[in-house]
XYZ file of C-alpha atoms in Angstrom:
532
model
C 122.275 90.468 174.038
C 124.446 88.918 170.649
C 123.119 89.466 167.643
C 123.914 88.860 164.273
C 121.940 89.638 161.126
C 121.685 90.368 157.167
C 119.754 93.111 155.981
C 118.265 95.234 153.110
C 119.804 98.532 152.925
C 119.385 101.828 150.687
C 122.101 104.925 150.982
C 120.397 107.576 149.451
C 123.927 109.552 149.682
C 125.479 107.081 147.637
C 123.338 108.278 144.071
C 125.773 110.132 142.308
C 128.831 107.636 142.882
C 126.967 104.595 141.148
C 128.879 103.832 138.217
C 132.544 103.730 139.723
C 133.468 100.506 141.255
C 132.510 100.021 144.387
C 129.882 102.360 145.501
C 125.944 101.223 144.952
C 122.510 102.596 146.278
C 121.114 99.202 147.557
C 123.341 97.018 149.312
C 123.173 93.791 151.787
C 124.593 94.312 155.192
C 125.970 91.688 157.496
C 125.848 92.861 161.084
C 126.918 91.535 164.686
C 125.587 93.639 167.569
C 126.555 93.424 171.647
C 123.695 94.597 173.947
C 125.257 95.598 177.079
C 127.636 92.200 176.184
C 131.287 92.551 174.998
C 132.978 95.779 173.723
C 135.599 97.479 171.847
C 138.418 94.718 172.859
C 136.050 91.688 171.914
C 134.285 93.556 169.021
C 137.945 94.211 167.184
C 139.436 91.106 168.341
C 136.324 89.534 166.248
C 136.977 91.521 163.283
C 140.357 90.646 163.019
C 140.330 87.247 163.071
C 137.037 86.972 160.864
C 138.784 89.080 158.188
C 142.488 87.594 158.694
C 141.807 84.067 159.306
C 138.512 83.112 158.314
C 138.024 85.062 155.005
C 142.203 84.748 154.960
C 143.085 88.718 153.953
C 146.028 89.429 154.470
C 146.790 91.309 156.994
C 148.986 94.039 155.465
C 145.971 94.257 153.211
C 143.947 95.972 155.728
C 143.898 99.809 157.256
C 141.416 101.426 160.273
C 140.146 104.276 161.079
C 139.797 105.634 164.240
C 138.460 108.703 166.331
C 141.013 111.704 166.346
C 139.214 113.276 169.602
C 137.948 116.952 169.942
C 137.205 119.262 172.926
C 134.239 117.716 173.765
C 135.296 113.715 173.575
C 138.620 112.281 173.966
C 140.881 110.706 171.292
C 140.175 107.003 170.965
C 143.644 105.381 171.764
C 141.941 102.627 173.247
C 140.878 101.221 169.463
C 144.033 102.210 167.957
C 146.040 100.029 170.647
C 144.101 97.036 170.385
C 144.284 97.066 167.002
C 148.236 97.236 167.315
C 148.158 94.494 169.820
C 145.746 92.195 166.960
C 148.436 93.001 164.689
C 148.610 95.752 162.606
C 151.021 98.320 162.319
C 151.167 102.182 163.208
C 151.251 103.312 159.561
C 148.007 101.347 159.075
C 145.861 103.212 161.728
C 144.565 106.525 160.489
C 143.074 109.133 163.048
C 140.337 110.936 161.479
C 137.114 113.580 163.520
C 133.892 113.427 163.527
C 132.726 113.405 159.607
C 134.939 109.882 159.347
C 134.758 108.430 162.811
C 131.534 109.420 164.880
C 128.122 107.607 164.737
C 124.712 109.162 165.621
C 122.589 110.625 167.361
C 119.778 110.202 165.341
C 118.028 113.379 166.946
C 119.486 116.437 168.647
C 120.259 114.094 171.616
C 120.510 110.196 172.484
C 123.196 107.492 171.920
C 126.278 107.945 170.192
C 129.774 107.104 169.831
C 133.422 106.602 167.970
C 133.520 104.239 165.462
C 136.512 102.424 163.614
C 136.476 101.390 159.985
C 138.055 98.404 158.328
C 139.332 99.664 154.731
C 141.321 97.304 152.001
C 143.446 98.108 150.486
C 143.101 97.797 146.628
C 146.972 97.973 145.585
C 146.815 101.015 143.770
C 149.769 104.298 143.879
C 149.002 106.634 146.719
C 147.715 109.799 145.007
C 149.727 112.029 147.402
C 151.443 112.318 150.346
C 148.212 112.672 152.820
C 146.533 109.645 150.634
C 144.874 107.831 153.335
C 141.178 105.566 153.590
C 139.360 109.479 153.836
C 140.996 109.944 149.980
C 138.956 109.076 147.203
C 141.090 108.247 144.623
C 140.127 104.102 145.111
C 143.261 103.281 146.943
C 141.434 102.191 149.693
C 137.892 100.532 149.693
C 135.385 100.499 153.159
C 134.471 97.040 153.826
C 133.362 96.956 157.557
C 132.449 99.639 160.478
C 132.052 98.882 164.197
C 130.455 101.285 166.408
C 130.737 101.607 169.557
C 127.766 103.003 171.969
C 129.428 104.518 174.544
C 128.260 108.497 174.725
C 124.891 109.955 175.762
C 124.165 113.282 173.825
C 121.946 115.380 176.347
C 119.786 118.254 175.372
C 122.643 120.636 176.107
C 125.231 119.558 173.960
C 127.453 118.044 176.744
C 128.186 114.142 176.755
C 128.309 111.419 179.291
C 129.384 107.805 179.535
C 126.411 105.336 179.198
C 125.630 102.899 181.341
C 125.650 100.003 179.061
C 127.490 100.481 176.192
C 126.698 98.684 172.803
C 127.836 97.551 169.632
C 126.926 97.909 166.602
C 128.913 96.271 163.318
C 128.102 96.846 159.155
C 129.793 95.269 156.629
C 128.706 95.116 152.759
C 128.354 91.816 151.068
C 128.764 93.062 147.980
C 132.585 94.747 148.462
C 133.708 91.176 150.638
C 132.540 89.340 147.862
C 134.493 91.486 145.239
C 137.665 91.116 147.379
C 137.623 87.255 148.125
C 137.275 86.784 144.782
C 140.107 89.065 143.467
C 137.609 91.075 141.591
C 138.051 95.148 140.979
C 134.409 96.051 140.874
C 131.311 94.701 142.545
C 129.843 94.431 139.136
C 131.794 91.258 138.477
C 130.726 89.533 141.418
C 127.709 87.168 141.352
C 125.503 89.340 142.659
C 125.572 91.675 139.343
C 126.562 89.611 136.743
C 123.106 88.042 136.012
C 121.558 91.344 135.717
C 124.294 92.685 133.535
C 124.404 89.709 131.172
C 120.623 90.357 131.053
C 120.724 93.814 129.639
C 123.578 92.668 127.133
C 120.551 90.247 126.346
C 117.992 92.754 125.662
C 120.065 95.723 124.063
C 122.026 93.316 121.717
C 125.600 95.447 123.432
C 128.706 94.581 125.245
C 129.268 96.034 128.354
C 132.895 97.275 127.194
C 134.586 100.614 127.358
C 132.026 102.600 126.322
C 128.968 101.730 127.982
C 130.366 100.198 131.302
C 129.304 103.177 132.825
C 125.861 102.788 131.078
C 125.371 99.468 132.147
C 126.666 99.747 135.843
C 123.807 102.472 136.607
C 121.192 100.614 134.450
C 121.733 97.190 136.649
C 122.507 98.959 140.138
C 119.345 101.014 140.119
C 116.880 98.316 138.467
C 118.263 95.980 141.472
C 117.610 98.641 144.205
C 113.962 99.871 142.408
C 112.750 96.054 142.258
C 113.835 95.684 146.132
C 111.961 99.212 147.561
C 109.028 98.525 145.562
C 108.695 94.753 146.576
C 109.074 95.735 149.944
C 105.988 95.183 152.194
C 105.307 99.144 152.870
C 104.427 98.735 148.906
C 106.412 102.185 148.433
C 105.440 103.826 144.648
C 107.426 106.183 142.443
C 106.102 109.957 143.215
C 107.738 113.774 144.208
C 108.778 113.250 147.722
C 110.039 110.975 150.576
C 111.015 107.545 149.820
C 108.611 107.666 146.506
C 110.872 110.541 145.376
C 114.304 108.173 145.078
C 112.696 105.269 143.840
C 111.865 107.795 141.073
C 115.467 108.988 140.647
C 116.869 106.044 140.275
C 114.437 104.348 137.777
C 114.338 107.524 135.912
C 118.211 107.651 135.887
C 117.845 104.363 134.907
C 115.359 105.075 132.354
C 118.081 107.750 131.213
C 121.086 105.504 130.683
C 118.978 102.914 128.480
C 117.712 105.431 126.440
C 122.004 106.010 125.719
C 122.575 102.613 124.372
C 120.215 103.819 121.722
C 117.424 101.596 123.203
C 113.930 103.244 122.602
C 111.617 100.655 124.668
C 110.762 99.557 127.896
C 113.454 96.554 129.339
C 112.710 97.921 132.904
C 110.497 95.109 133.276
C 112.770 92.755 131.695
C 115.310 93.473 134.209
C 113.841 93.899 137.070
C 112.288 89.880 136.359
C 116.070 88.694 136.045
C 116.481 90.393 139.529
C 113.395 89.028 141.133
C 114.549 85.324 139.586
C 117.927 86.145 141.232
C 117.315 86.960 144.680
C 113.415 85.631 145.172
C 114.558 82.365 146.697
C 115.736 84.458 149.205
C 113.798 87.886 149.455
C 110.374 86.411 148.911
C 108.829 89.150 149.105
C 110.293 90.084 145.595
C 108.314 86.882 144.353
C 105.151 88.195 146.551
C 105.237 91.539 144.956
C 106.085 90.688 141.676
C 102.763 92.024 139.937
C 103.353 95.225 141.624
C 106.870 95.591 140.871
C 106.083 95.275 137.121
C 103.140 97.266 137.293
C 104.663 100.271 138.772
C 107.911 100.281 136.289
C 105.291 99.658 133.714
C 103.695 103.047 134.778
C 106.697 104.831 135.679
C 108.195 104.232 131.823
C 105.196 105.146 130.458
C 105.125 108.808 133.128
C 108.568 109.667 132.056
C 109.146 108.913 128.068
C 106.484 110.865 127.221
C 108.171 114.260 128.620
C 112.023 112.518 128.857
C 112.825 113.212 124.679
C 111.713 116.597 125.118
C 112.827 117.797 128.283
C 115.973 116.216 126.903
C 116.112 118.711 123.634
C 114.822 121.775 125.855
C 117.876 121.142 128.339
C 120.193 120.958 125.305
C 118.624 124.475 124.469
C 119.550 125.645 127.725
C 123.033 124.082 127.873
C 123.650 125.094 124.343
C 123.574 128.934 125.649
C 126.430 128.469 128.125
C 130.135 128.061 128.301
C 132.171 125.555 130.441
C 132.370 126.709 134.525
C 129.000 129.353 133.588
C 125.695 128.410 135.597
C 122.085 127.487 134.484
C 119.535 129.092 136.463
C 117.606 127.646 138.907
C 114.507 129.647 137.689
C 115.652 127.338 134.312
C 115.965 124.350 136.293
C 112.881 124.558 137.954
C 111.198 124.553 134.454
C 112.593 121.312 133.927
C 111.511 119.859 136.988
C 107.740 121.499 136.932
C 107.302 120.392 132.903
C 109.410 117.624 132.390
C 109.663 116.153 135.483
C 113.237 116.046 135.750
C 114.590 115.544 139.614
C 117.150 118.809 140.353
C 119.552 115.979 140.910
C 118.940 114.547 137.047
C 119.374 118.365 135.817
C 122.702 118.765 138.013
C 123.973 115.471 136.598
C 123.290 116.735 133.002
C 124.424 119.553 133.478
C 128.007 118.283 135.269
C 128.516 116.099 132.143
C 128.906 119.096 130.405
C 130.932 120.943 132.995
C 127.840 123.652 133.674
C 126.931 124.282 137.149
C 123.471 124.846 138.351
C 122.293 127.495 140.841
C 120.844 125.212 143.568
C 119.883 128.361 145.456
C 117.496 130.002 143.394
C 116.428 126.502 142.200
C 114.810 125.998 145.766
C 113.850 129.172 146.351
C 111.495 128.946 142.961
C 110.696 125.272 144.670
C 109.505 126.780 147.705
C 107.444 129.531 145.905
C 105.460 126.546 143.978
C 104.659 125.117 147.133
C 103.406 127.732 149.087
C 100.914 128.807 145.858
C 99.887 124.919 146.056
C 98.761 125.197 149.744
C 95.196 126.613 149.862
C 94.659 127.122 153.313
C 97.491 124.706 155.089
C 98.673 126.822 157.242
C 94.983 126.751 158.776
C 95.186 122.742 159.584
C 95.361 120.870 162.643
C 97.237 118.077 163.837
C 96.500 114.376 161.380
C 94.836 116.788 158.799
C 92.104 118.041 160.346
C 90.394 121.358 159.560
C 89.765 122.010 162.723
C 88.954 120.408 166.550
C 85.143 120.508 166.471
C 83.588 117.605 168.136
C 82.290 116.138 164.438
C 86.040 116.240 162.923
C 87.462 114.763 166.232
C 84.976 111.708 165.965
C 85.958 111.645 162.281
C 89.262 111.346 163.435
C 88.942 108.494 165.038
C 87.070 106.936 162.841
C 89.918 107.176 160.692
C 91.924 105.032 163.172
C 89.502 102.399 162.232
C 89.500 102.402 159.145
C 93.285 102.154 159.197
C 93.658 99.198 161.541
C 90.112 97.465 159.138
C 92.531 97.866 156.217
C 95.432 96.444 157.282
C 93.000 93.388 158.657
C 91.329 92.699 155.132
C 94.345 93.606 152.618
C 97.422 92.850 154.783
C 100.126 94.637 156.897
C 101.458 95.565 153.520
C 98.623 98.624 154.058
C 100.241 101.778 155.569
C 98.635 105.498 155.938
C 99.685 107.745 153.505
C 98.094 111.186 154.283
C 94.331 112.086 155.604
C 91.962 115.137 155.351
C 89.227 115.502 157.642
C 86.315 118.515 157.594
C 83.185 118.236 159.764
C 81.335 116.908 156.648
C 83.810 113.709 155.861
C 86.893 111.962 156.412
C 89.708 111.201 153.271
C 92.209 108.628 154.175
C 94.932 107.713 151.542
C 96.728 104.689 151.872
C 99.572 102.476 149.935
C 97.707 99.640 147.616
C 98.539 99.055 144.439
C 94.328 97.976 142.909
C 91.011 98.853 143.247
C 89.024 97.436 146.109
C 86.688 94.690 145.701
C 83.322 95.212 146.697
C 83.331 92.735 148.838
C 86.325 94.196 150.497
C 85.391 97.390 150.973
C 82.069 95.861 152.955
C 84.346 94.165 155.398
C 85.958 97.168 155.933
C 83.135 99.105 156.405
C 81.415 96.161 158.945
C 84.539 95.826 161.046
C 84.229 99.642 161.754
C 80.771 99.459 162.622
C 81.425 96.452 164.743
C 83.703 98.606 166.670
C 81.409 101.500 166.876
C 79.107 99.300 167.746
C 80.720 97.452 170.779
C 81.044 101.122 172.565
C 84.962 100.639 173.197
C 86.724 103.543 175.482
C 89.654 105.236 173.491
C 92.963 104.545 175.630
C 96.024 107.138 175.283
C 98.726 106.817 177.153
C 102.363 108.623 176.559
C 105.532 106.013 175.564
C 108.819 106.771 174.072
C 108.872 105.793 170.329
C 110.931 102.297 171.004
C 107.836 101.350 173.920
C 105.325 102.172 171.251
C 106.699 99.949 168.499
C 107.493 97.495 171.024
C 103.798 97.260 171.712
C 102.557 96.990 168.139
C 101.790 100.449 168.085
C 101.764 101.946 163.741
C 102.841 105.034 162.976
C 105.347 106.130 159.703
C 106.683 109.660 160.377
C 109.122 108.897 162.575
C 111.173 111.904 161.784
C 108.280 114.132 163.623
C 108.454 112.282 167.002
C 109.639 114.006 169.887
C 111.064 112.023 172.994
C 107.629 111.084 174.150
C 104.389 110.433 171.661
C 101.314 109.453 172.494
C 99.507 106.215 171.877
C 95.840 106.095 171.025
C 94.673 101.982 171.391
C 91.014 101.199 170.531
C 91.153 97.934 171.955
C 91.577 94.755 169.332
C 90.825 97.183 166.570
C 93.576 100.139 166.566
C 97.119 100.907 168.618
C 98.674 104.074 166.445
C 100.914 106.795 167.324
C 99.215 109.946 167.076
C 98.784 113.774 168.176
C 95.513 114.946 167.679
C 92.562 115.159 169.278
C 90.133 111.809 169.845
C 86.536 110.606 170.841
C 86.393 109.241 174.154
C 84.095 105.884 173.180
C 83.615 104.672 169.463
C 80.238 104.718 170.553
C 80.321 108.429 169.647
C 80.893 107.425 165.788
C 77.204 106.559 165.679
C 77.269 105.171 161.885
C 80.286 104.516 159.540
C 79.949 104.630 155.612
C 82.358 104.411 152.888
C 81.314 106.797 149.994
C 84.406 106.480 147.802
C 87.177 104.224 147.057
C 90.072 105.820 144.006
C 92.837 106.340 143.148
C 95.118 109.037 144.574
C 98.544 108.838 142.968
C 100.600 105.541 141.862
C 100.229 103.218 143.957
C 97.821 104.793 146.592
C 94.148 104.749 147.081
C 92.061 107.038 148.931
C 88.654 106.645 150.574
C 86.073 108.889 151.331
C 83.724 108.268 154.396
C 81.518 109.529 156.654
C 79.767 108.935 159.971
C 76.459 109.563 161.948
């Protein structure tokens, strides 16, 4: 019921403020947690002395936020009085609502709570008279937040006091480290300066005045790229989900070296210096190497061919308009659909030049594209079927083992990444970054049969999301989960989370065979089957 941890950690809402001194994309997070333990007294008592007396900040230093209260939950005097009795001052605690101080829930309903944030302060002139750790002129910097379980959301809106109340404690390595070491940016700490001195290698430039900027992105994003993409669920660059930021950033990246007046491919380069950095600990960086490189390799290659003249078409576009005007989003679109330029890329451009960019009509023309792309979606069932005949429901399951046969003979590194199933064949794409061998695709295809073969009953049985990963159950679109899913378990072959329809015995499957094995998009592979 005491934890403590480190962990990976990617703020996607963090993009556009890389570059400054303190905020990145990809960050390490240090982390102490009470299950149903201690509270808000123990949690801030620990804070305080951790910061004051074992890292030895001052204590003036330091400011907090804390919950200002609205008409649905009171104002949290409790935190801001036991942080008065640890020591600090009344001029150093700042109330703030919800869009500072509130944590979760996740969904509509569940868990939530107050938090208070530890802030230090940097030393610079207040910008005003309200300048406070909300302001973002860099007076203050965000090094820790505690939150503190205490609420239950229900389905109404209303909120009640939990039972056992938890907490729940982030603070960023990279900012501590910049402080203890009287530093002004996180970019002189340790953690950067191997990657930056790396890119002064390889472009033959300073990192002074002119390019800090440059080099900041360049080093911040190649560090967060090489960490999603060596991460087990073998994520690639593509147009949406997590695929679609790891292609922001390395094409921003790509961007910014191509600034410096540097017309080839160092991605590789400097994502090696941050493998050599941080593989002794992060072996998985050192695992994944191959397919690190690989997939920058590809990704360079995608985008310069389009990057030089998207570039010169946006400068067209820009060319036409006056400081404050706005570039259509019909315009932007273009960019996006030809060049493949993310709206965010276009907006950044475009801000750099003090244009605006009509977001609105930008996603309309988005949405348009997408339904002309759909032939016949609107027709499919649940897990991509085509429809619930008895054939596509057998093929269904079928494609349950196949999954769970994957994972068996290329690792747990294998995750679904889309199906398609008619009554004439199954299409299953999942994340690898090679062709199959041979050999493995006959495994695959004789630990299916095995399974068909054996004549196992199909279990279901309803859990809440938490009991089904507890179990060992797979499943990857969290964000589509109500309170209660249902688990399908094909027993020593298959547990997944899942909402369409299933065979009652494998038996039904009769026959499995692989017809196919490709490639779908970077980094996934698809296979075609069939059974009978």
């Amino acid at each position: 019921n005491r934890l403590v941890d480190i962990q990976k950690c990617a703020r996607t809402g963090d993009i556009d403020d890389v570059g400054d001194d303190t905020h990145v994309t990809f960050f390490e997070m240090l982390g102490n947690w009470s299950l149903g333990d201690y509270f808000k007294e123990e949690s801030i008592v620990m804070s305080y002395e951790f910061l004051t007396e074992y890292l030895r900040i001052p204590v003036e230093k330091l400011a907090v936020t804390v919950f200002e209260g609205d008409e649905s939950v009171p104002r949290d005097t409790e935190a801001a009085e036991l942080w008065m009795k640890n020591g600090l001052k009344k001029e150093q605690i700042f109330f703030y609502g919800r869009e500072e101080n509130w944590w979760g829930p996740a969904g509509r309903m569940g868990p939530c709570g107050p938090d208070t944030e530890i802030f230090y302060d940097m030393g610079k002139e207040k910008c005003g008279d309200d300048c406070g750790p909300a302001c973002k002129c860099g007076k203050y910097v965000e090094i820790w937040n505690n939150v503190f379980m205490e609420y239950n959301k229900n389905e109404a809106g209303g909120y009640s006091e939990l039972s056992q109340k938890n907490v729940d404690t982030g603070m960023g390595l990279e900012r501590v480290l910049m402080i203890m070491n009287g530093f002004q940016n996180v970019y002189e700490t340790e953690l950067f300066q191997p990657i930056m001195k790396k890119i002064e290698d390889l472009t033959g430039l300073d990192c002074d005045e002119r390019n800090t900027r440059m080099f900041r992105i360049i080093s911040e994003h190649m560090r967060a790229a090489a960490f999603i993409l060596g991460d087990p669920k073998a994520i690639a660059p593509s147009n949406s989900e997590q695929g679609y930021i790891l292609r922001r950033l390395i094409r921003r990246a790509i961007r910014m070296i191509k600034r410096l007046g540097i017309n080839e491919n160092i991605l590789c380069n400097i994502a090696e210096a941050v493998i050599e950095e941080y593989g002794g600990i992060y072996a998985e960086l050192v695992r994944n190497k191959a397919y690190i490189l690989e997939q920058l390799e590809k990704e360079y290659s995608l985008f310069s061919k389009t990057l030089d003249s998207g570039l010169k078409m946006a400068e067209r576009y820009f060319s036409n308009l006056d400081e404050g005007s706005n570039l259509s989003g019909e315009l932007a679109f273009k960019l996006y659909d030809t060049f493949g330029f993310p709206i965010e890329f276009t907006v950044e451009l475009a801000s750099e030049r003090k244009i605006n960019v009509d977001i609105s009509e930008f996603e309309q023309k988005y949405r348009e594209h997408q339904e002309k792309s759909r032939i016949g979606a609107g027709e499919k069932f649940k897990g991509g079927l085509a429809d619930n005949s008895e054939q596509t429901t057998k093929l269904h399951t079928a494609t349950h083992l196949l999954n769970g046969a994957l994972r068996t003979v290329l690792g747990g590194s294998v995750y679904q990444r889309g199906s398609n199933i008619n009554a004439e064949r199954l299409r299953f794409d999942f994340s690898f970054h090679r062709k199959m061998t041979k050999e493995e695709l006959e495994e695959v295809e004789r630990i299916v049969n095995e399974a068909i073969l054996k004549e196992i009953d199909v279990e279901c049985k309803e859990r809440t999301v938490e009991e089904a990963k507890a179990e060992g159950a797979i499943g990857i679109f969290d964000s589509k989960y109500g309170e209660a899913v249902k688990v399908y378990t094909i027993p020593g072959y298959s547990k997944e989370i899942c909402g369409g329809p299933h065979a009652l015995n494998t038996g039904e499957l009769k026959r499995f065979k692989i017809q196919k094995e490709e490639s779908s998009s970077s980094g996934v592979r698809r296979i075609k089957a069939t059974i009978g």
